[in-house]
mmCIF file of C-alpha atoms in Angstrom:
data_model
loop_
_atom_site.group_PDB
_atom_site.id
_atom_site.type_symbol
_atom_site.label_atom_id
_atom_site.label_comp_id
_atom_site.label_asym_id
_atom_site.label_seq_id
_atom_site.Cartn_x
_atom_site.Cartn_y
_atom_site.Cartn_z
ATOM 1 C CA UNK A 1 -8.639 16.925 18.627
ATOM 2 C CA UNK A 2 -7.282 17.052 16.145
ATOM 3 C CA UNK A 3 -5.452 19.547 14.515
ATOM 4 C CA UNK A 4 -7.749 20.243 11.633
ATOM 5 C CA UNK A 5 -10.146 19.791 13.345
ATOM 6 C CA UNK A 6 -9.712 23.270 14.999
ATOM 7 C CA UNK A 7 -8.903 25.429 11.965
ATOM 8 C CA UNK A 8 -12.222 23.774 10.106
ATOM 9 C CA UNK A 9 -15.016 24.125 12.523
ATOM 10 C CA UNK A 10 -17.095 22.295 9.017
ATOM 11 C CA UNK A 11 -16.542 18.813 10.579
ATOM 12 C CA UNK A 12 -19.651 17.625 11.269
ATOM 13 C CA UNK A 13 -19.508 13.639 9.737
ATOM 14 C CA UNK A 14 -15.991 13.699 8.827
ATOM 15 C CA UNK A 15 -12.731 12.750 10.812
ATOM 16 C CA UNK A 16 -10.314 14.839 10.032
ATOM 17 C CA UNK A 17 -6.498 13.602 9.649
ATOM 18 C CA UNK A 18 -3.586 15.354 9.470
ATOM 19 C CA UNK A 19 -0.185 13.973 9.089
ATOM 20 C CA UNK A 20 2.477 15.838 10.669
ATOM 21 C CA UNK A 21 6.295 16.315 10.643
ATOM 22 C CA UNK A 22 6.704 12.912 7.745
ATOM 23 C CA UNK A 23 9.748 11.970 6.876
ATOM 24 C CA UNK A 24 10.636 10.942 3.095
ATOM 25 C CA UNK A 25 9.920 7.381 2.466
ATOM 26 C CA UNK A 26 7.253 6.746 4.671
ATOM 27 C CA UNK A 27 4.418 6.836 2.547
ATOM 28 C CA UNK A 28 2.732 7.855 -0.733
ATOM 29 C CA UNK A 29 0.106 9.820 -1.916
ATOM 30 C CA UNK A 30 -0.973 9.376 -5.988
ATOM 31 C CA UNK A 31 -4.590 10.574 -7.019
ATOM 32 C CA UNK A 32 -5.432 9.168 -10.479
ATOM 33 C CA UNK A 33 -7.758 11.684 -12.230
ATOM 34 C CA UNK A 34 -9.266 10.985 -15.362
ATOM 35 C CA UNK A 35 -11.614 13.327 -17.732
ATOM 36 C CA UNK A 36 -11.058 15.661 -15.027
ATOM 37 C CA UNK A 37 -13.034 14.173 -12.214
ATOM 38 C CA UNK A 38 -10.991 12.344 -9.428
ATOM 39 C CA UNK A 39 -11.213 8.914 -10.326
ATOM 40 C CA UNK A 40 -9.603 7.086 -7.455
ATOM 41 C CA UNK A 41 -6.784 7.850 -4.630
ATOM 42 C CA UNK A 42 -4.029 5.468 -3.971
ATOM 43 C CA UNK A 43 -1.940 5.917 0.014
ATOM 44 C CA UNK A 44 0.929 3.408 0.480
ATOM 45 C CA UNK A 45 2.467 3.617 3.676
ATOM 46 C CA UNK A 46 5.492 1.621 4.337
ATOM 47 C CA UNK A 47 5.116 -2.038 5.444
ATOM 48 C CA UNK A 48 6.886 -1.681 8.910
ATOM 49 C CA UNK A 49 5.144 2.008 9.643
ATOM 50 C CA UNK A 50 0.981 0.201 9.120
ATOM 51 C CA UNK A 51 1.255 -0.098 12.866
ATOM 52 C CA UNK A 52 2.177 4.447 13.423
ATOM 53 C CA UNK A 53 0.052 4.476 10.444
ATOM 54 C CA UNK A 54 -2.723 3.422 12.207
ATOM 55 C CA UNK A 55 -1.754 4.820 16.262
ATOM 56 C CA UNK A 56 -2.057 8.411 14.371
ATOM 57 C CA UNK A 57 -5.417 8.049 12.507
ATOM 58 C CA UNK A 58 -6.380 6.752 15.884
ATOM 59 C CA UNK A 59 -5.303 9.817 17.781
ATOM 60 C CA UNK A 60 -7.805 12.088 15.831
ATOM 61 C CA UNK A 61 -11.197 10.124 16.811
ATOM 62 C CA UNK A 62 -12.943 10.410 19.561
ATOM 63 C CA UNK A 63 -13.039 7.405 22.003
ATOM 64 C CA UNK A 64 -16.322 6.315 20.804
ATOM 65 C CA UNK A 65 -15.475 6.501 17.568
ATOM 66 C CA UNK A 66 -12.433 4.015 18.350
ATOM 67 C CA UNK A 67 -13.872 1.909 20.658
ATOM 68 C CA UNK A 68 -15.952 1.475 17.338
ATOM 69 C CA UNK A 69 -13.327 1.286 14.973
ATOM 70 C CA UNK A 70 -12.203 -2.307 17.344
ATOM 71 C CA UNK A 71 -14.555 -3.919 17.217
ATOM 72 C CA UNK A 72 -15.656 -3.495 13.492
ATOM 73 C CA UNK A 73 -11.351 -4.456 13.066
ATOM 74 C CA UNK A 74 -12.016 -7.730 15.403
ATOM 75 C CA UNK A 75 -14.905 -8.805 13.404
ATOM 76 C CA UNK A 76 -13.311 -8.660 10.405
ATOM 77 C CA UNK A 77 -10.256 -10.423 11.547
ATOM 78 C CA UNK A 78 -12.730 -13.064 12.310
ATOM 79 C CA UNK A 79 -13.510 -13.773 9.106
ATOM 80 C CA UNK A 80 -11.327 -11.866 6.816
ATOM 81 C CA UNK A 81 -8.577 -12.709 5.073
ATOM 82 C CA UNK A 82 -6.172 -14.303 7.151
ATOM 83 C CA UNK A 83 -8.846 -16.571 8.141
ATOM 84 C CA UNK A 84 -8.824 -18.042 5.306
ATOM 85 C CA UNK A 85 -4.824 -18.211 4.617
ATOM 86 C CA UNK A 86 -4.953 -20.080 8.331
ATOM 87 C CA UNK A 87 -4.555 -24.277 8.353
ATOM 88 C CA UNK A 88 -7.466 -26.214 8.808
ATOM 89 C CA UNK A 89 -6.888 -28.310 11.123
ATOM 90 C CA UNK A 90 -9.979 -30.472 10.861
ATOM 91 C CA UNK A 91 -7.160 -32.142 8.595
ATOM 92 C CA UNK A 92 -4.667 -32.156 10.325
ATOM 93 C CA UNK A 93 -6.199 -36.174 12.132
ATOM 94 C CA UNK A 94 -6.116 -38.004 8.749
ATOM 95 C CA UNK A 95 -4.237 -40.835 9.436
#
């Protein structure tokens, strides 16, 4: 159970994430407000910390939620942006 969930029992359909013991420069959060409304939020994480950041997020998920997320990520990975960047092996057989 996440720390936030244990202090806020109104989390029916939400996954609560609380980052603790952060060091300066690990991540940046920018919220853009236009005309008094939230336009968007940008979260930047240092590239070398992305894996540990995702692990921290996953720690706050249930076992079923983690499994569903991993399934979704592996499905996206098969057809995701990296697949388009992979070399085309069909061209490798040309003489």
